[in-house]
Short mmCIF file of C-alpha atoms in Angstrom, two decimals:
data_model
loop_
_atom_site.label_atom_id
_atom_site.label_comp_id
_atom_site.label_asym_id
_atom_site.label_seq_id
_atom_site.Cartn_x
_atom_site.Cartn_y
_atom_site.Cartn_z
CA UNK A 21 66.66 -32.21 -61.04
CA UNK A 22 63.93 -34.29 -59.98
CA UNK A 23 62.70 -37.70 -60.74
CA UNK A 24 59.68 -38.81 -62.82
CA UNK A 25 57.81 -41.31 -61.37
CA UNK A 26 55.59 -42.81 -63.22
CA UNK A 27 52.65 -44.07 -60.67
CA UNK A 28 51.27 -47.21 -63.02
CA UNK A 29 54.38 -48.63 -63.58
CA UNK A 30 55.43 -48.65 -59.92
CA UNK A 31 51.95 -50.23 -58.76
CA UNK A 32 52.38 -52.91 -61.23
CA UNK A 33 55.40 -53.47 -60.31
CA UNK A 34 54.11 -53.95 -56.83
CA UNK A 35 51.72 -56.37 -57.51
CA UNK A 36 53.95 -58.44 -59.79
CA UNK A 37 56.55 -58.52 -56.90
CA UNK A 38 53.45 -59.40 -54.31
CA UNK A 39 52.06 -62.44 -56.87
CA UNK A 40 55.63 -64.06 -57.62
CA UNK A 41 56.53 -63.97 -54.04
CA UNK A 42 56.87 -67.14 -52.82
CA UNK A 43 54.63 -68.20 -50.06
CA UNK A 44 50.48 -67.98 -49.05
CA UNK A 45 49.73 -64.02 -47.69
CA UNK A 46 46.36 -63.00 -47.52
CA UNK A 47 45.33 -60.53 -49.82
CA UNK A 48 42.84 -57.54 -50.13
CA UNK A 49 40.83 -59.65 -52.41
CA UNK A 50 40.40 -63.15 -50.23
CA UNK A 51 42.75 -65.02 -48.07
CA UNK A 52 45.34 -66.28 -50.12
CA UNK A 53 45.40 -69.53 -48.11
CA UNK A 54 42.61 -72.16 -47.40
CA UNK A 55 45.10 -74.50 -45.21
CA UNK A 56 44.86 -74.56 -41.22
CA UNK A 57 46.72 -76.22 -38.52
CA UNK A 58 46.06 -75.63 -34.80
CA UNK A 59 47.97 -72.18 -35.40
CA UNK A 60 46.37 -71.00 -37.84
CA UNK A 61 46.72 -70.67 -41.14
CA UNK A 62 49.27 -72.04 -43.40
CA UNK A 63 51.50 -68.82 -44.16
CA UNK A 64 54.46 -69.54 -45.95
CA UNK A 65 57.57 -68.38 -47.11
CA UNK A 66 58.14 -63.94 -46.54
CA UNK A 67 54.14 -63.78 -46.00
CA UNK A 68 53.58 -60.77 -44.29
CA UNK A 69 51.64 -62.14 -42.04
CA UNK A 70 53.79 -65.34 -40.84
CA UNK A 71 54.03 -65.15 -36.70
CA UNK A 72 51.83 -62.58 -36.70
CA UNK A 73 49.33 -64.10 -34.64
CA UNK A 74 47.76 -62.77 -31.90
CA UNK A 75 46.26 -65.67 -29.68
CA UNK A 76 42.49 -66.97 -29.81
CA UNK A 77 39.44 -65.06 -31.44
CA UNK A 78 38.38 -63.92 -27.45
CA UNK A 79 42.11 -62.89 -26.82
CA UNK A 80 40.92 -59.91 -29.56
CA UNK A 81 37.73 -59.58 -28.44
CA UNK A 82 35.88 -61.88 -31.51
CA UNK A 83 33.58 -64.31 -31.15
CA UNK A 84 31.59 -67.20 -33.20
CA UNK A 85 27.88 -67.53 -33.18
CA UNK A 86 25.98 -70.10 -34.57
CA UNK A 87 22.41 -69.35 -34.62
CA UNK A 88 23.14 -66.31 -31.75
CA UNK A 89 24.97 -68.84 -29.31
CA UNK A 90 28.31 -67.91 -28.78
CA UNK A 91 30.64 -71.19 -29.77
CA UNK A 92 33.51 -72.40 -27.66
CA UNK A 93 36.76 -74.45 -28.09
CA UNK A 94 34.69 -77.56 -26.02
CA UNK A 95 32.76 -77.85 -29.49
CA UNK A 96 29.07 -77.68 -30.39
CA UNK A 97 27.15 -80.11 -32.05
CA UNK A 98 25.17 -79.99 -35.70
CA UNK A 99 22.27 -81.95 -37.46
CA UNK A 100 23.66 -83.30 -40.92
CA UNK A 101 21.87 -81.07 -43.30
CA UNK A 102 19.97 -78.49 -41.38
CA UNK A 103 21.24 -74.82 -42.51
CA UNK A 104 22.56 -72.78 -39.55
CA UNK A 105 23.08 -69.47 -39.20
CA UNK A 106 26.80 -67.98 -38.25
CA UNK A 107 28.59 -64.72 -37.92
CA UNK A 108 31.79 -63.80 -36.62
CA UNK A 109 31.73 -60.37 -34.96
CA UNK A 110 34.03 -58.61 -31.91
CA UNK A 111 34.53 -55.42 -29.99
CA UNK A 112 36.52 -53.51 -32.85
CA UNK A 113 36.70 -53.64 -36.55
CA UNK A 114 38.53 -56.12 -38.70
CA UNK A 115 39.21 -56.38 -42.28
CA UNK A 116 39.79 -59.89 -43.43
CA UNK A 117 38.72 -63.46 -42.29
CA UNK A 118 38.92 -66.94 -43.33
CA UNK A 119 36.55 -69.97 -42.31
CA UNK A 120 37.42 -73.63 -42.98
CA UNK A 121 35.52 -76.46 -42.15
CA UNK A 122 37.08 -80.30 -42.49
CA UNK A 123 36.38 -83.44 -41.24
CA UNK A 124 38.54 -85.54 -38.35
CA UNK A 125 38.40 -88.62 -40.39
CA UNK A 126 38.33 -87.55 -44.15
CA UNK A 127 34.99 -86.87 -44.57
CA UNK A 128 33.71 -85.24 -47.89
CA UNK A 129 32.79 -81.80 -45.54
CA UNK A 130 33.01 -79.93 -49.34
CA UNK A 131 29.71 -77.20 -50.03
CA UNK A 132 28.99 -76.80 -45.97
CA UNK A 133 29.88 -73.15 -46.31
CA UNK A 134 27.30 -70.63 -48.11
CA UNK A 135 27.50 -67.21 -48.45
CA UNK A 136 23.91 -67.21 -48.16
CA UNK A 137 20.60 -69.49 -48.86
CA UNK A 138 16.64 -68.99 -49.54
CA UNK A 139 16.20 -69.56 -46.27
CA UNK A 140 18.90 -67.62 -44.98
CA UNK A 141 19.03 -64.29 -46.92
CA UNK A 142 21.74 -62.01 -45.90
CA UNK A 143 20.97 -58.32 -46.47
CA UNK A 144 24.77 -57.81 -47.30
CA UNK A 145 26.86 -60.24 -47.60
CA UNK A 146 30.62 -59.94 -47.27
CA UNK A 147 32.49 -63.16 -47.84
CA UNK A 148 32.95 -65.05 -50.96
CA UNK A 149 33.29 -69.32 -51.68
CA UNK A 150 36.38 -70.70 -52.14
CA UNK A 151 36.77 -73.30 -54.63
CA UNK A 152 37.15 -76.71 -53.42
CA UNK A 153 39.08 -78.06 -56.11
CA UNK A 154 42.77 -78.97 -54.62
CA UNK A 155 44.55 -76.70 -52.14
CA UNK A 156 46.36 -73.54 -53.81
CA UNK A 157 47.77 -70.47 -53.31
CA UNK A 158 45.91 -67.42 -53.99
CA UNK A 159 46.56 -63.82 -55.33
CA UNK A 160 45.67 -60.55 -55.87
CA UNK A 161 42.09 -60.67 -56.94
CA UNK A 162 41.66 -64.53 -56.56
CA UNK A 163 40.93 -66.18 -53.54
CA UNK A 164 42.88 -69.17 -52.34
CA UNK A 165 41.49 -72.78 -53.46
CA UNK A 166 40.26 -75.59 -50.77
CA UNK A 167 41.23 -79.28 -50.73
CA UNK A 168 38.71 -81.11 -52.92
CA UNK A 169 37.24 -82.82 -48.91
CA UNK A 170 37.64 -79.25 -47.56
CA UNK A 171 34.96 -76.16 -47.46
CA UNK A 172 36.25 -72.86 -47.37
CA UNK A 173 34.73 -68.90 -47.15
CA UNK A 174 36.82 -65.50 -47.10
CA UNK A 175 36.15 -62.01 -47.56
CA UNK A 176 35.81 -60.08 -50.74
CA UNK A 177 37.43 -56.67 -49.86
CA UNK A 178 39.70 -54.82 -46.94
CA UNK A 179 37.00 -52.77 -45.74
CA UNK A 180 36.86 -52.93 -42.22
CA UNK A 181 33.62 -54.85 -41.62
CA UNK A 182 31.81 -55.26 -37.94
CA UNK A 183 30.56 -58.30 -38.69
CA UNK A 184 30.53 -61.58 -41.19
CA UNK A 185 27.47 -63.98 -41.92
CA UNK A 186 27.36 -66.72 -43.32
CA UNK A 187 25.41 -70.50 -43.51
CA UNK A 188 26.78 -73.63 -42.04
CA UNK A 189 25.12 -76.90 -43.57
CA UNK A 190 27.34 -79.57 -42.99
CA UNK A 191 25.91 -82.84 -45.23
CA UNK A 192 28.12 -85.46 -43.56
CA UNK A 193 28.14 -87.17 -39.83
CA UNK A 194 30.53 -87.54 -37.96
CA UNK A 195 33.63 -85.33 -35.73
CA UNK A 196 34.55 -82.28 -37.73
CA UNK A 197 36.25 -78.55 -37.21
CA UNK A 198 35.33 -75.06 -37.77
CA UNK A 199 38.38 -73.16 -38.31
CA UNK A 200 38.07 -69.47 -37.68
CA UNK A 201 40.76 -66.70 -38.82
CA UNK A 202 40.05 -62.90 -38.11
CA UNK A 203 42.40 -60.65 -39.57
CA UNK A 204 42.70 -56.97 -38.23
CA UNK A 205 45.64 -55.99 -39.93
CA UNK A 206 48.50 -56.91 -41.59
CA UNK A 207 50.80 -57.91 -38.31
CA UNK A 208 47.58 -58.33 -36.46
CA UNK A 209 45.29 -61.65 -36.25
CA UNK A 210 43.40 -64.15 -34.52
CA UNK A 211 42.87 -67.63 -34.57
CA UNK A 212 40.61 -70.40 -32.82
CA UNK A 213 39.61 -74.01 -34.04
CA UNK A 214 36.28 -75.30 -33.01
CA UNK A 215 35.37 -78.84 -32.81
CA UNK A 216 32.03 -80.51 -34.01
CA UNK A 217 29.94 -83.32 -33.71
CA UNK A 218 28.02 -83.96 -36.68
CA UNK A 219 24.85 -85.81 -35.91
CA UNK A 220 22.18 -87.49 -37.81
CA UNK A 221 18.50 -86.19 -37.65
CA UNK A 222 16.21 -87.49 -35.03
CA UNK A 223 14.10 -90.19 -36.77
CA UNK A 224 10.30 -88.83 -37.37
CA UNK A 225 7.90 -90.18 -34.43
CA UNK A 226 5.43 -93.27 -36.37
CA UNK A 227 2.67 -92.06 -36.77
CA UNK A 228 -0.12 -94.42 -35.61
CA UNK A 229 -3.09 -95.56 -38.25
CA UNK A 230 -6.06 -94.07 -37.26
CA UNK A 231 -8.72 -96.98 -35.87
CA UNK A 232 -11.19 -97.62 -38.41
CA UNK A 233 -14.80 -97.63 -36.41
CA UNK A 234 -17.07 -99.12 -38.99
CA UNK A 235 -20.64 -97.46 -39.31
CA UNK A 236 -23.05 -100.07 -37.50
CA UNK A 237 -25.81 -100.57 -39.23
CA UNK A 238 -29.32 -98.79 -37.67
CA UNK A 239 -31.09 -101.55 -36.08
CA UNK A 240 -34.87 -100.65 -37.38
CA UNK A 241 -37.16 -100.65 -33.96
CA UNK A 242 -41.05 -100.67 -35.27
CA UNK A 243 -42.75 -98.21 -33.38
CA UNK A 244 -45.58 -99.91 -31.13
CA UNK A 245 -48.09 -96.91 -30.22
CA UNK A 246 -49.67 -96.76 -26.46
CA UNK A 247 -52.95 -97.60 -28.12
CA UNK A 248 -52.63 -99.97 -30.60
CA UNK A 249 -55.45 -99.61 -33.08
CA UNK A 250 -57.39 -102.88 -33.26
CA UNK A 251 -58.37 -104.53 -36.20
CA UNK A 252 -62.14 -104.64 -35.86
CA UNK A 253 -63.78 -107.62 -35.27
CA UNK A 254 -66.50 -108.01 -37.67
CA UNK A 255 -69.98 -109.82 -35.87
CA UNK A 256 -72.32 -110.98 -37.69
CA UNK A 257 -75.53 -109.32 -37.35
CA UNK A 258 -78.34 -111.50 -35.87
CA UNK A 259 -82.14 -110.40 -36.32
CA UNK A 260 -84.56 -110.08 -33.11
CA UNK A 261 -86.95 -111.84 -35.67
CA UNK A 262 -84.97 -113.77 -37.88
CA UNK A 263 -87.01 -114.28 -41.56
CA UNK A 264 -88.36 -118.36 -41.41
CA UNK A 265 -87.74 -119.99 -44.30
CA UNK A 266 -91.27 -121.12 -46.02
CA UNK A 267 -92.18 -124.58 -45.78
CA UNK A 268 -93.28 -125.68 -48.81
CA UNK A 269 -96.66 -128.08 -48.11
CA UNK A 270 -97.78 -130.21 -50.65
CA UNK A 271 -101.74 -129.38 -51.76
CA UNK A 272 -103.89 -132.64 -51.66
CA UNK A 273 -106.59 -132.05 -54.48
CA UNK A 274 -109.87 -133.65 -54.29
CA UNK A 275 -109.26 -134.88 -50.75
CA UNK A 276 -106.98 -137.59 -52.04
CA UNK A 277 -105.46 -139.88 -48.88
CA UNK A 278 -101.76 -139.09 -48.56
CA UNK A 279 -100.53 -142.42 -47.28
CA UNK A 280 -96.75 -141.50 -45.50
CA UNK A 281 -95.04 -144.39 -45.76
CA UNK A 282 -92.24 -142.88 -45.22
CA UNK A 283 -88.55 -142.42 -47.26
CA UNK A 284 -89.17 -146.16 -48.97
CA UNK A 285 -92.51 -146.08 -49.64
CA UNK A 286 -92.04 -142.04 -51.07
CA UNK A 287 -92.84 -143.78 -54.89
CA UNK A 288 -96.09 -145.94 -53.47
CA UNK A 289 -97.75 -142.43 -52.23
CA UNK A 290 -96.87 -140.89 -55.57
CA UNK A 291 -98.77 -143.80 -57.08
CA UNK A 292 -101.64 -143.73 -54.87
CA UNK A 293 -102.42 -139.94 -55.46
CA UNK A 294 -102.26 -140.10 -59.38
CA UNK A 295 -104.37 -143.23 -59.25
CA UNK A 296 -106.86 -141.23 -57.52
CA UNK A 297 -106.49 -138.42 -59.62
CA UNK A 298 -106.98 -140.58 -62.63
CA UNK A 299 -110.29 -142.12 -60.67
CA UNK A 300 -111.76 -139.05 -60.01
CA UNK A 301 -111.95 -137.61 -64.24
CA UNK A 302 -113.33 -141.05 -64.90
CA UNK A 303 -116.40 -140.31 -62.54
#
């Protein structure tokens, strides 16, 4: 006699015994934990995937790029809030991943993970933010959360994905690390922590005041022609035969004597000719 099974009731059964097992796993959904040491990540407890590790990101064939260079373990260094460019990518497939960045000396490194900006649109995006609200455990259909200092970025689903982009704007100066977890399968994974230097923008070149040149004023030059006109000289015009003025002589009537005795004796003469006058009617 066979057995009913019934399919529901074993699947949630499944996933109850998956979310009250003890320990961080990483799940379909998002990794299930956002803590790192120079292993890798923090899995605890019957995780699956504890000791599953498989070496460095190149031991699987993965790499890091940050704005198309490939990054290494020496480090590579970042401008305090210019967006960059990353995607993790390798020779075969993978399913799951997990990217941490944290500061070296407890810097605030919290929002330097996007799963895209304005600037940098990505046509389909694959990975998902991770809460940065105190560390914890994740589960089936919730992603792991980040330490309130920490920034943290999984995937959303176990599709096998070629590649994962995502934006790196790291706010705060200083040393820092970009932790990197690729995960193929469940006994299969790689690891590699990348240091960087966190550096401030260069300071803008001064830009020098432009010279003020004031406007001379024209200097007004009077014109002085080759040939000057003149200003005529006006000559009076004298006659060939210039017009005498009349002399005026004085008519001596009946032959009366004109004694000239001169300027003084002018009145005498006078006298003389009217007392001849006066002679002559009484003859």
């Amino acid at each position: 006699m066979g057995v009913s099974i019934d399919v529901f009731t074993v699947a949630v059964a499944i996933t109850v015994a998956a979310v009250l097992a003890p320990g961080a796993t990483a799940w379909s959904t998002g990794a299930g934990t956002c803590v790192t040491t120079e292993e890798g990540p923090l899995f605890t407890g019957t995780a699956p995937h504890l000791n599953q590790g498989k070496g460095a990101l190149d031991d699987g064939g993965f790499e890091l790029t940050i704005e198309g260079a490939g990054v290494t373990t020496d480090g590579t260094t970042l401008t305090s809030g210019e967006e960059v460019f990353a995607t993790i990518s390798g020779s075969k497939a993978f399913k799951g991943f997990l990217v941490v960045v944290s500061g070296e000396n407890d810097q605030n490194l919290s929002g330097s993970l996007f799963t895209e900006t304005q600037a940098n649109p990505i046509e389909s995006p694959v990975a998902q933010l991770m809460e940065s609200t105190g560390a914890e455990n994740g589960q089936f259909g919730f992603p792991a959360k980040c330490a309130e200092d920490v920034s943290g970025i999984t995937h959303q689903d176990n599709k096998e994905k070629e590649k994962a982009e995502f934006v790196v704007s790291v706010k705060v100066g200083g040393e820092a690390k970009i932790d990197v977890t690729v995960m193929v399968s469940v006994n299969e994974w790689y690891f590699s922590r990348y240091p960087l230097e966190i550096v401030a923008p260069p300071s803008p070149s001064p830009t020098s005041a432009p010279t003020a040149n004031p406007t001379e004023v024209p200097t007004i030059t009077p014109t002085i022609s080759a040939n000057p006109t003149e200003v005529p000289t006006i000559t009076p015009t004298i006659s060939a035969n210039p017009t005498e003025v009349p002399t005026i002589t004085p008519t001596n009537p009946s032959g009366a004597t004109m004694i000239n005795l001169g300027c003084k004796g002018g009145l005498l003469s006078l006298a003389v000719i009217v007392a001849s006058n006066i002679f002559t009617l009484m003859s």
